[in-house]
Amino acid sequence: MNVADLGLPVDVPSTALFTDQYELTMLQAALRAGTAGRRSVFEVFTRRLPDGRRYGVVAGTGRVLDAVENFRFDPDVLRFLRDREIVDAPTLEWLAGYRFTGDIWGYPEGEVYFPGSPLMRVEGTFGECVLLETVILSILNHDSAIAAAASRMSSAAGDRPLIEMGARRTHELAAVAAARAAYVGGFATTSDLAAGFRYNIPTVGTSAHAFTLVHDSERDAFRAQVESLGRGTTLLVDTYDVAEAVRTAVEVAGPELGAVRIDSGDLLLVAHRVRQQLDELGATRTRIVVTSDLDEYAIASLAAAPVDAYGVGTQLVTGSGHPTASMVYKLVARATSGDAGAPLVPVAKRSTGGKTSVGGRKWAARRLDRDGVAEAEVVGTGPLPGELAGRELLVELVRGGRVTARESLDVARDRHAAARANLPLSATQLSRGEPVLPTEYAHGGSGS
């Protein structure tokens, strides 16, 4: 859900300069050569998953749709391009009327993917499609990397909720996108208010160590917070002595205290001690929230601890060691001429350096085993085999330049949970391994 969906006023800027200069220089040369109007098909895919990952997660689709809608060259943008002499006058004239009028298909947001999966297919003229490469990749690469990390953390956490709290660890705009992607990947809430405002993600927050330190005593700080926020608040108990803080917290708030947060130390050991102490003090329903540089491995190690929720920051917004999904945007088919009815022919890079790709407009489907569990990602060109009917993965996102697939983040979040649950059990293993599903190529395709 974006701001417009919420009925809130917003001044949406152009996204046309979220691009690399070579997109425009290619356009200029293609206009001069007469090839800019050739019907073309571009696809987004990745040749491999990050080392050790078993699956990827599609995230950022909704943001891509926003970016395509707002990809226009307004007077200020055109003036910049003219003053810097980035493109010539005929190209500026062409850009002044630019609106994407083609079609976009893709894996729906929240779906899982594998090497070679055609995650997004962009069709139109070469000129209008090539301009979208950078903005599409920048969104999908960032958001999918965050969502994949979030999914692994969500799997490790089980039924315990996860709080996204990485805003201070990344760029302020990246923080909003990261919170959105984390929600798709399974996080329940965010501390970032901009993300809550823009995407309607539930927000949470109470206090930091500075709040305790500014008061004359820890008791004064706890009393001030409880009087302001109520007994259901979360008190931070590791500023000084944890045991003393827990005792004071229950004395101030009573057994109705909502939660305590632990942000340092041996979390496994401290959580057990705090749980025992809370129970002895009668605060049996007071929850324990842990933070402090958690990742999926730390979360998994706390599975046996009496922890009720996790707050994750740095490791989440940096993709837990893999900040990009390494997706590429490649031309896979183009018309033989600029005529409207000219046939499409497959094209592909044939480098000897390991960056080859498979030509042709592709479909993708997920084959299931006899128990209904996914067993292979099948990618091909030409007609879809009958046995894969109903298992297609790409859906229409844009038709004739108009977005046709708006949906809320909750739909994407639920879709991801269902897609992950349909994978083999080994998908959730945190140990290093190969993709949990093989990618098979049909109709003469081969691996990339």
CSV table of C-alpha atoms in Angstrom, one decimal:
chain,number,residue,atom,x,y,z
A,1,MET,CA,0.0,0.0,0.0
A,2,ASN,CA,1.4,3.4,-0.9
A,3,VAL,CA,0.5,6.9,0.3
A,4,ALA,CA,-2.1,7.4,-2.5
A,5,ASP,CA,-3.9,4.2,-1.3
A,6,LEU,CA,-4.2,5.8,2.1
A,7,GLY,CA,-5.9,8.9,0.7
A,8,LEU,CA,-3.0,11.1,2.0
A,9,PRO,CA,-1.7,14.1,0.1
A,10,VAL,CA,1.7,13.5,-1.5
A,11,ASP,CA,3.9,15.3,-4.0
A,12,VAL,CA,5.4,12.4,-6.0
A,13,PRO,CA,8.7,13.4,-7.7
A,14,SER,CA,9.8,12.1,-11.1
A,15,THR,CA,11.9,9.0,-11.0
A,16,ALA,CA,13.4,9.6,-14.4
A,17,LEU,CA,16.9,10.5,-13.1
A,18,PHE,CA,17.1,7.3,-10.9
A,19,THR,CA,19.1,5.9,-13.8
A,20,ASP,CA,22.5,5.6,-15.3
A,21,GLN,CA,23.6,8.0,-18.1
A,22,TYR,CA,24.2,5.1,-20.5
A,23,GLU,CA,20.5,4.4,-20.7
A,24,LEU,CA,20.0,7.8,-22.3
A,25,THR,CA,23.1,7.6,-24.5
A,26,MET,CA,21.8,4.2,-25.8
A,27,LEU,CA,18.5,5.8,-26.5
A,28,GLN,CA,20.0,8.7,-28.4
A,29,ALA,CA,22.0,6.4,-30.6
A,30,ALA,CA,19.1,4.1,-31.1
A,31,LEU,CA,16.8,7.0,-32.1
A,32,ARG,CA,19.4,8.0,-34.7
A,33,ALA,CA,19.8,4.4,-36.0
A,34,GLY,CA,16.1,3.9,-36.2
A,35,THR,CA,16.1,1.0,-33.8
A,36,ALA,CA,14.5,2.7,-30.7
A,37,GLY,CA,11.0,1.8,-31.9
A,38,ARG,CA,11.7,-1.9,-32.3
A,39,ARG,CA,9.4,-4.1,-30.2
A,40,SER,CA,11.6,-5.6,-27.4
A,41,VAL,CA,11.4,-7.9,-24.4
A,42,PHE,CA,13.6,-7.4,-21.4
A,43,GLU,CA,13.7,-9.8,-18.4
A,44,VAL,CA,15.0,-9.5,-14.9
A,45,PHE,CA,16.7,-12.6,-13.4
A,46,THR,CA,19.7,-13.6,-11.3
A,47,ARG,CA,22.3,-16.1,-12.4
A,48,ARG,CA,22.8,-17.4,-8.8
A,49,LEU,CA,21.6,-16.9,-5.3
A,50,PRO,CA,23.9,-15.4,-2.7
A,51,ASP,CA,26.3,-17.9,-1.3
A,52,GLY,CA,24.5,-20.4,1.0
A,53,ARG,CA,21.0,-19.2,0.3
A,54,ARG,CA,18.3,-21.8,-0.5
A,55,TYR,CA,15.8,-19.4,-2.1
A,56,GLY,CA,15.2,-15.8,-3.0
A,57,VAL,CA,12.2,-13.6,-2.2
A,58,VAL,CA,10.6,-11.2,-4.7
A,59,ALA,CA,10.1,-7.8,-3.0
A,60,GLY,CA,9.8,-4.2,-4.2
A,61,THR,CA,7.3,-5.0,-7.0
A,62,GLY,CA,4.8,-2.3,-5.7
A,63,ARG,CA,7.6,0.2,-5.6
A,64,VAL,CA,8.6,-0.6,-9.1
A,65,LEU,CA,5.0,0.1,-10.2
A,66,ASP,CA,5.2,3.4,-8.5
A,67,ALA,CA,8.5,4.2,-10.2
A,68,VAL,CA,7.2,3.3,-13.6
A,69,GLU,CA,4.2,5.5,-13.2
A,70,ASN,CA,6.3,8.4,-12.2
A,71,PHE,CA,9.1,8.0,-14.7
A,72,ARG,CA,8.6,11.2,-16.7
A,73,PHE,CA,10.9,14.0,-17.8
A,74,ASP,CA,9.5,17.2,-16.4
A,75,PRO,CA,10.9,20.6,-17.4
A,76,ASP,CA,13.5,20.7,-14.6
A,77,VAL,CA,14.9,17.3,-15.6
A,78,LEU,CA,15.0,18.2,-19.3
A,79,ARG,CA,16.8,21.4,-18.4
A,80,PHE,CA,19.4,19.5,-16.5
A,81,LEU,CA,19.9,17.1,-19.4
A,82,ARG,CA,20.2,20.0,-21.8
A,83,ASP,CA,22.5,22.1,-19.7
A,84,ARG,CA,24.9,19.2,-19.1
A,85,GLU,CA,24.7,18.2,-22.8
A,86,ILE,CA,23.9,14.6,-21.8
A,87,VAL,CA,21.7,14.0,-24.9
A,88,ASP,CA,21.0,16.0,-28.1
A,89,ALA,CA,18.0,18.0,-29.0
A,90,PRO,CA,16.0,15.3,-30.8
A,91,THR,CA,16.4,13.0,-27.8
A,92,LEU,CA,15.2,15.8,-25.4
A,93,GLU,CA,12.2,16.2,-27.6
A,94,TRP,CA,11.5,12.4,-27.4
A,95,LEU,CA,12.0,12.4,-23.7
A,96,ALA,CA,9.6,15.3,-23.1
A,97,GLY,CA,6.7,13.1,-24.2
A,98,TYR,CA,7.9,9.9,-22.5
A,99,ARG,CA,5.4,7.7,-20.8
A,100,PHE,CA,5.8,3.9,-20.6
A,101,THR,CA,3.1,2.4,-22.8
A,102,GLY,CA,4.2,-1.2,-22.7
A,103,ASP,CA,3.4,-4.3,-20.7
A,104,ILE,CA,5.0,-5.7,-17.6
A,105,TRP,CA,4.6,-9.2,-16.2
A,106,GLY,CA,6.4,-10.6,-13.2
A,107,TYR,CA,6.4,-12.9,-10.2
A,108,PRO,CA,4.0,-11.4,-7.7
A,109,GLU,CA,5.5,-9.8,-4.7
A,110,GLY,CA,6.3,-12.2,-1.9
A,111,GLU,CA,6.8,-15.2,-4.2
A,112,VAL,CA,10.1,-17.1,-4.0
A,113,TYR,CA,12.5,-17.5,-6.9
A,114,PHE,CA,15.6,-19.3,-8.0
A,115,PRO,CA,18.5,-18.9,-10.4
A,116,GLY,CA,17.2,-18.2,-13.9
A,117,SER,CA,13.7,-17.3,-12.8
A,118,PRO,CA,12.3,-14.6,-15.1
A,119,LEU,CA,11.2,-12.4,-12.2
A,120,MET,CA,10.0,-9.5,-14.3
A,121,ARG,CA,9.4,-9.2,-18.0
A,122,VAL,CA,9.2,-5.7,-19.6
A,123,GLU,CA,7.8,-5.4,-23.1
A,124,GLY,CA,7.5,-2.4,-25.4
A,125,THR,CA,9.7,-0.5,-27.7
A,126,PHE,CA,13.5,-0.6,-27.1
A,127,GLY,CA,13.6,3.0,-26.3
A,128,GLU,CA,10.9,3.0,-23.6
A,129,CYS,CA,12.0,-0.3,-22.0
A,130,VAL,CA,15.8,0.4,-21.9
A,131,LEU,CA,15.2,3.6,-19.8
A,132,LEU,CA,13.7,1.6,-17.0
A,133,GLU,CA,16.6,-0.8,-16.4
A,134,THR,CA,18.4,1.0,-13.6
A,135,VAL,CA,15.4,2.0,-11.5
A,136,ILE,CA,13.9,-1.4,-11.7
A,137,LEU,CA,17.1,-3.1,-10.7
A,138,SER,CA,17.9,-0.7,-7.9
A,139,ILE,CA,14.5,-1.4,-6.3
A,140,LEU,CA,14.3,-5.1,-6.8
A,141,ASN,CA,18.0,-5.8,-5.9
A,142,HIS,CA,17.7,-3.9,-2.6
A,143,ASP,CA,14.2,-4.9,-1.5
A,144,SER,CA,14.7,-8.6,-2.5
A,145,ALA,CA,17.9,-8.8,-0.5
A,146,ILE,CA,16.3,-7.4,2.6
A,147,ALA,CA,13.2,-9.6,2.2
A,148,ALA,CA,15.3,-12.7,1.8
A,149,ALA,CA,17.2,-11.9,5.1
A,150,ALA,CA,13.9,-11.2,6.7
A,151,SER,CA,12.4,-14.5,5.6
A,152,ARG,CA,15.3,-16.4,7.0
A,153,MET,CA,15.0,-14.5,10.3
A,154,SER,CA,11.2,-15.1,10.3
A,155,SER,CA,11.7,-18.8,9.8
A,156,ALA,CA,14.3,-18.9,12.6
A,157,ALA,CA,11.9,-17.0,14.9
A,158,GLY,CA,9.0,-19.3,14.4
A,159,ASP,CA,5.8,-17.9,16.0
A,160,ARG,CA,7.7,-15.2,17.8
A,161,PRO,CA,7.2,-11.7,16.3
A,162,LEU,CA,10.1,-9.7,14.8
A,163,ILE,CA,10.5,-5.9,15.0
A,164,GLU,CA,12.3,-4.1,12.3
A,165,MET,CA,14.5,-1.4,13.8
A,166,GLY,CA,17.3,-0.7,11.4
A,167,ALA,CA,16.5,2.9,10.4
A,168,ARG,CA,19.6,4.4,12.1
A,169,ARG,CA,21.8,1.8,10.3
A,170,THR,CA,21.2,2.8,6.7
A,171,HIS,CA,20.2,5.7,4.4
A,172,GLU,CA,17.0,7.4,5.5
A,173,LEU,CA,15.2,6.5,2.3
A,174,ALA,CA,16.6,3.0,2.2
A,175,ALA,CA,15.3,2.6,5.8
A,176,VAL,CA,11.7,3.0,4.6
A,177,ALA,CA,12.2,0.5,1.7
A,178,ALA,CA,13.9,-1.9,4.1
A,179,ALA,CA,11.0,-1.8,6.5
A,180,ARG,CA,8.6,-2.5,3.7
A,181,ALA,CA,10.7,-5.4,2.4
A,182,ALA,CA,11.1,-6.8,5.9
A,183,TYR,CA,7.3,-6.8,6.4
A,184,VAL,CA,6.9,-8.8,3.2
A,185,GLY,CA,9.5,-11.2,4.5
A,186,GLY,CA,7.6,-11.8,7.7
A,187,PHE,CA,8.4,-9.0,10.2
A,188,ALA,CA,5.4,-7.9,12.2
A,189,THR,CA,6.2,-4.3,13.0
A,190,THR,CA,8.7,-1.5,12.4
A,191,SER,CA,10.2,1.4,14.5
A,192,ASP,CA,10.4,3.6,11.4
A,193,LEU,CA,7.5,6.1,11.3
A,194,ALA,CA,8.0,7.0,7.7
A,195,ALA,CA,7.5,3.4,6.7
A,196,GLY,CA,4.3,3.3,8.9
A,197,PHE,CA,3.0,6.5,7.2
A,198,ARG,CA,3.9,5.5,3.6
A,199,TYR,CA,3.0,1.8,3.7
A,200,ASN,CA,0.6,1.4,6.7
A,201,ILE,CA,3.0,-1.0,8.5
A,202,PRO,CA,2.3,-1.3,12.2
A,203,THR,CA,4.8,0.8,14.3
A,204,VAL,CA,6.2,0.3,17.8
A,205,GLY,CA,8.6,2.0,20.1
A,206,THR,CA,9.2,2.9,23.7
A,207,SER,CA,12.6,4.2,25.0
A,208,ALA,CA,16.4,4.0,24.8
A,209,HIS,CA,19.1,4.1,27.4
A,210,ALA,CA,19.3,7.9,27.1
A,211,PHE,CA,15.8,8.1,28.7
A,212,THR,CA,17.0,6.2,31.7
A,213,LEU,CA,20.2,8.2,31.9
A,214,VAL,CA,18.5,11.6,31.8
A,215,HIS,CA,16.6,10.8,35.0
A,216,ASP,CA,18.1,10.9,38.5
A,217,SER,CA,17.4,7.2,39.0
A,218,GLU,CA,16.3,4.2,37.1
A,219,ARG,CA,13.1,4.1,39.3
A,220,ASP,CA,12.3,7.7,38.2
A,221,ALA,CA,12.7,6.8,34.6
A,222,PHE,CA,10.5,3.7,34.9
A,223,ARG,CA,7.9,5.7,36.8
A,224,ALA,CA,7.8,8.5,34.2
A,225,GLN,CA,7.5,6.0,31.3
A,226,VAL,CA,4.7,4.0,33.0
A,227,GLU,CA,2.8,7.1,34.0
A,228,SER,CA,3.0,8.3,30.4
A,229,LEU,CA,2.6,5.1,28.4
A,230,GLY,CA,0.8,2.8,30.8
A,231,ARG,CA,1.6,-0.4,32.5
A,232,GLY,CA,1.6,-2.3,29.1
A,233,THR,CA,4.8,-0.5,28.1
A,234,THR,CA,8.2,-2.1,27.5
A,235,LEU,CA,10.9,-1.1,30.0
A,236,LEU,CA,14.6,-1.3,29.0
A,237,VAL,CA,16.3,-3.2,31.9
A,238,ASP,CA,20.0,-3.3,31.0
A,239,THR,CA,21.2,0.2,31.5
A,240,TYR,CA,22.8,-0.7,34.9
A,241,ASP,CA,22.2,-3.9,36.8
A,242,VAL,CA,19.6,-6.2,35.1
A,243,ALA,CA,18.3,-8.0,38.2
A,244,GLU,CA,17.8,-4.7,40.1
A,245,ALA,CA,16.1,-3.1,37.1
A,246,VAL,CA,13.7,-6.0,36.7
A,247,ARG,CA,12.8,-5.8,40.4
A,248,THR,CA,12.3,-2.1,40.1
A,249,ALA,CA,10.3,-2.4,36.9
A,250,VAL,CA,7.8,-4.8,38.6
A,251,GLU,CA,7.6,-2.6,41.7
A,252,VAL,CA,6.8,0.5,39.6
A,253,ALA,CA,4.4,-1.1,37.0
A,254,GLY,CA,3.1,-4.1,39.0
A,255,PRO,CA,2.6,-7.6,37.5
A,256,GLU,CA,0.7,-6.0,34.6
A,257,LEU,CA,4.0,-4.7,33.1
A,258,GLY,CA,3.8,-5.4,29.4
A,259,ALA,CA,7.4,-6.3,28.6
A,260,VAL,CA,11.1,-5.8,29.4
A,261,ARG,CA,13.8,-5.3,26.8
A,262,ILE,CA,17.3,-6.8,27.0
A,263,ASP,CA,19.8,-5.1,24.7
A,264,SER,CA,23.2,-6.5,25.8
A,265,GLY,CA,25.0,-9.4,27.4
A,266,ASP,CA,24.7,-13.2,26.9
A,267,LEU,CA,21.0,-13.0,25.7
A,268,LEU,CA,20.4,-16.7,26.3
A,269,LEU,CA,21.6,-16.7,29.9
A,270,VAL,CA,20.1,-13.3,30.7
A,271,ALA,CA,16.7,-14.2,29.3
A,272,HIS,CA,16.5,-17.3,31.4
A,273,ARG,CA,17.4,-15.4,34.5
A,274,VAL,CA,15.0,-12.6,33.8
A,275,ARG,CA,12.1,-15.0,33.1
A,276,GLN,CA,12.7,-16.7,36.4
A,277,GLN,CA,12.8,-13.4,38.2
A,278,LEU,CA,9.7,-12.1,36.6
A,279,ASP,CA,7.8,-15.3,37.5
A,280,GLU,CA,9.0,-15.1,41.1
A,281,LEU,CA,7.8,-11.5,41.3
A,282,GLY,CA,4.3,-12.5,39.9
A,283,ALA,CA,4.8,-10.9,36.5
A,284,THR,CA,4.1,-14.2,34.7
A,285,ARG,CA,2.6,-12.5,31.7
A,286,THR,CA,5.3,-9.9,31.2
A,287,ARG,CA,7.0,-10.5,27.9
A,288,ILE,CA,10.8,-10.5,27.2
A,289,VAL,CA,12.0,-8.7,24.1
A,290,VAL,CA,15.7,-9.1,23.0
A,291,THR,CA,17.7,-6.9,20.7
A,292,SER,CA,21.5,-6.3,20.1
A,293,ASP,CA,22.9,-7.1,16.6
A,294,LEU,CA,20.7,-10.1,16.0
A,295,ASP,CA,20.8,-12.1,12.8
A,296,GLU,CA,19.1,-15.3,11.7
A,297,TYR,CA,21.8,-17.4,13.4
A,298,ALA,CA,21.5,-15.6,16.7
A,299,ILE,CA,17.7,-15.8,16.6
A,300,ALA,CA,17.9,-19.6,15.9
A,301,SER,CA,20.3,-20.0,18.9
A,302,LEU,CA,17.7,-18.4,21.1
A,303,ALA,CA,14.9,-20.8,20.1
A,304,ALA,CA,15.1,-22.5,23.5
A,305,ALA,CA,15.2,-19.2,25.4
A,306,PRO,CA,12.1,-17.7,27.1
A,307,VAL,CA,12.0,-14.9,24.6
A,308,ASP,CA,8.8,-13.5,23.3
A,309,ALA,CA,10.0,-11.1,20.5
A,310,TYR,CA,13.1,-10.0,18.7
A,311,GLY,CA,14.2,-6.6,17.5
A,312,VAL,CA,16.6,-6.6,14.5
A,313,GLY,CA,18.4,-3.7,12.9
A,314,THR,CA,21.8,-3.7,11.3
A,315,GLN,CA,21.9,-7.3,10.0
A,316,LEU,CA,18.4,-6.9,8.5
A,317,VAL,CA,19.0,-3.7,6.6
A,318,THR,CA,22.3,-4.9,5.2
A,319,GLY,CA,20.7,-8.2,3.9
A,320,SER,CA,22.5,-10.2,6.6
A,321,GLY,CA,25.7,-10.1,4.7
A,322,HIS,CA,24.2,-10.0,1.2
A,323,PRO,CA,23.0,-6.5,0.5
A,324,THR,CA,22.1,-7.2,-3.1
A,325,ALA,CA,20.3,-10.0,-5.0
A,326,SER,CA,22.6,-9.6,-8.0
A,327,MET,CA,19.7,-9.3,-10.4
A,328,VAL,CA,20.2,-8.2,-14.0
A,329,TYR,CA,18.0,-6.7,-16.7
A,330,LYS,CA,18.7,-8.2,-20.1
A,331,LEU,CA,17.2,-8.0,-23.6
A,332,VAL,CA,16.0,-11.5,-24.5
A,333,ALA,CA,14.0,-10.8,-27.7
A,334,ARG,CA,13.5,-8.0,-30.2
A,335,ALA,CA,11.6,-7.5,-33.5
A,336,THR,CA,13.4,-7.9,-36.8
A,337,SER,CA,12.4,-4.3,-37.8
A,338,GLY,CA,10.4,-1.4,-36.5
A,339,ASP,CA,7.2,-2.5,-38.2
A,340,ALA,CA,4.3,-3.1,-35.9
A,341,GLY,CA,3.9,-6.7,-37.1
A,342,ALA,CA,7.5,-7.7,-37.3
A,343,PRO,CA,8.3,-11.0,-35.6
A,344,LEU,CA,10.3,-11.3,-32.4
A,345,VAL,CA,13.6,-13.2,-32.5
A,346,PRO,CA,15.4,-14.4,-29.4
A,347,VAL,CA,18.7,-12.6,-28.5
A,348,ALA,CA,21.2,-13.4,-25.7
A,349,LYS,CA,24.7,-12.5,-24.6
A,350,ARG,CA,27.1,-15.3,-25.4
A,351,SER,CA,30.1,-14.3,-23.3
A,352,THR,CA,32.8,-16.7,-22.4
A,353,GLY,CA,33.2,-15.0,-19.0
A,354,GLY,CA,30.3,-16.8,-17.2
A,355,LYS,CA,27.7,-14.1,-17.9
A,356,THR,CA,25.7,-15.9,-20.6
A,357,SER,CA,21.9,-15.8,-20.7
A,358,VAL,CA,19.0,-17.6,-22.3
A,359,GLY,CA,17.2,-15.8,-25.2
A,360,GLY,CA,13.5,-15.6,-25.9
A,361,ARG,CA,10.4,-14.5,-24.0
A,362,LYS,CA,9.9,-17.0,-21.1
A,363,TRP,CA,7.3,-18.4,-19.0
A,364,ALA,CA,7.9,-20.0,-15.6
A,365,ALA,CA,6.0,-22.6,-13.6
A,366,ARG,CA,6.6,-24.5,-10.4
A,367,ARG,CA,6.3,-28.3,-10.6
A,368,LEU,CA,5.0,-30.1,-7.5
A,369,ASP,CA,5.6,-33.6,-6.4
A,370,ARG,CA,2.9,-36.2,-5.6
A,371,ASP,CA,2.5,-34.7,-2.1
A,372,GLY,CA,2.0,-31.2,-3.4
A,373,VAL,CA,5.4,-29.9,-2.4
A,374,ALA,CA,7.4,-27.9,-4.9
A,375,GLU,CA,10.2,-29.9,-6.6
A,376,ALA,CA,11.4,-27.8,-9.5
A,377,GLU,CA,11.3,-24.3,-11.1
A,378,VAL,CA,10.6,-24.9,-14.8
A,379,VAL,CA,11.5,-22.1,-17.2
A,380,GLY,CA,10.9,-22.2,-21.0
A,381,THR,CA,9.9,-20.5,-24.2
A,382,GLY,CA,7.0,-21.4,-26.5
A,383,PRO,CA,3.8,-23.2,-25.3
A,384,LEU,CA,3.4,-24.1,-21.7
A,385,PRO,CA,3.4,-27.9,-21.2
A,386,GLY,CA,0.0,-29.2,-20.3
A,387,GLU,CA,1.2,-30.8,-17.1
A,388,LEU,CA,2.2,-27.3,-15.8
A,389,ALA,CA,-1.1,-25.6,-16.5
A,390,GLY,CA,-2.3,-23.7,-13.5
A,391,ARG,CA,1.2,-23.5,-12.1
A,392,GLU,CA,2.4,-20.4,-14.0
A,393,LEU,CA,4.3,-17.9,-11.8
A,394,LEU,CA,4.2,-14.7,-13.8
A,395,VAL,CA,1.2,-12.4,-13.5
A,396,GLU,CA,0.2,-9.2,-15.4
A,397,LEU,CA,1.4,-6.1,-13.6
A,398,VAL,CA,1.1,-3.4,-16.3
A,399,ARG,CA,-0.9,-3.4,-19.5
A,400,GLY,CA,-0.5,-0.7,-22.1
A,401,GLY,CA,1.3,1.5,-19.6
A,402,ARG,CA,-1.5,1.2,-16.9
A,403,VAL,CA,-0.9,-0.6,-13.6
A,404,THR,CA,-3.3,-3.6,-13.3
A,405,ALA,CA,-2.0,-5.3,-10.1
A,406,ARG,CA,-2.1,-3.0,-7.1
A,407,GLU,CA,-2.3,-4.9,-3.9
A,408,SER,CA,-1.7,-4.4,-0.2
A,409,LEU,CA,1.5,-5.4,1.6
A,410,ASP,CA,-0.5,-7.8,3.7
A,411,VAL,CA,-1.4,-9.8,0.5
A,412,ALA,CA,2.3,-10.0,-0.4
A,413,ARG,CA,3.3,-10.9,3.1
A,414,ASP,CA,0.7,-13.8,3.2
A,415,ARG,CA,1.8,-14.9,-0.2
A,416,HIS,CA,5.4,-15.2,0.9
A,417,ALA,CA,4.4,-17.2,4.0
A,418,ALA,CA,2.4,-19.6,1.7
A,419,ALA,CA,5.2,-19.9,-0.9
A,420,ARG,CA,7.8,-20.6,1.7
A,421,ALA,CA,5.6,-23.2,3.3
A,422,ASN,CA,5.2,-25.0,0.0
A,423,LEU,CA,9.0,-25.5,-0.4
A,424,PRO,CA,10.8,-28.6,0.9
A,425,LEU,CA,11.7,-28.5,4.5
A,426,SER,CA,15.4,-28.0,3.8
A,427,ALA,CA,14.6,-24.5,2.5
A,428,THR,CA,14.6,-23.2,6.1
A,429,GLN,CA,18.0,-24.7,7.0
A,430,LEU,CA,20.5,-22.0,7.9
A,431,SER,CA,23.5,-24.2,7.0
A,432,ARG,CA,25.1,-23.5,3.6
A,433,GLY,CA,23.7,-25.3,0.7
A,434,GLU,CA,22.4,-25.2,-2.9
A,435,PRO,CA,19.1,-23.7,-4.0
A,436,VAL,CA,16.3,-25.9,-2.6
A,437,LEU,CA,14.8,-26.2,-6.1
A,438,PRO,CA,16.6,-26.9,-9.3
A,439,THR,CA,15.9,-24.7,-12.3
A,440,GLU,CA,15.0,-26.7,-15.4
A,441,TYR,CA,14.9,-25.3,-18.9
A,442,ALA,CA,12.3,-26.4,-21.4
A,443,HIS,CA,12.0,-26.0,-25.2
A,444,GLY,CA,15.7,-26.0,-25.9
A,445,GLY,CA,16.8,-23.6,-23.1
A,446,SER,CA,19.9,-24.2,-21.2
A,447,GLY,CA,21.3,-23.0,-17.9
A,448,SER,CA,22.8,-19.5,-17.5
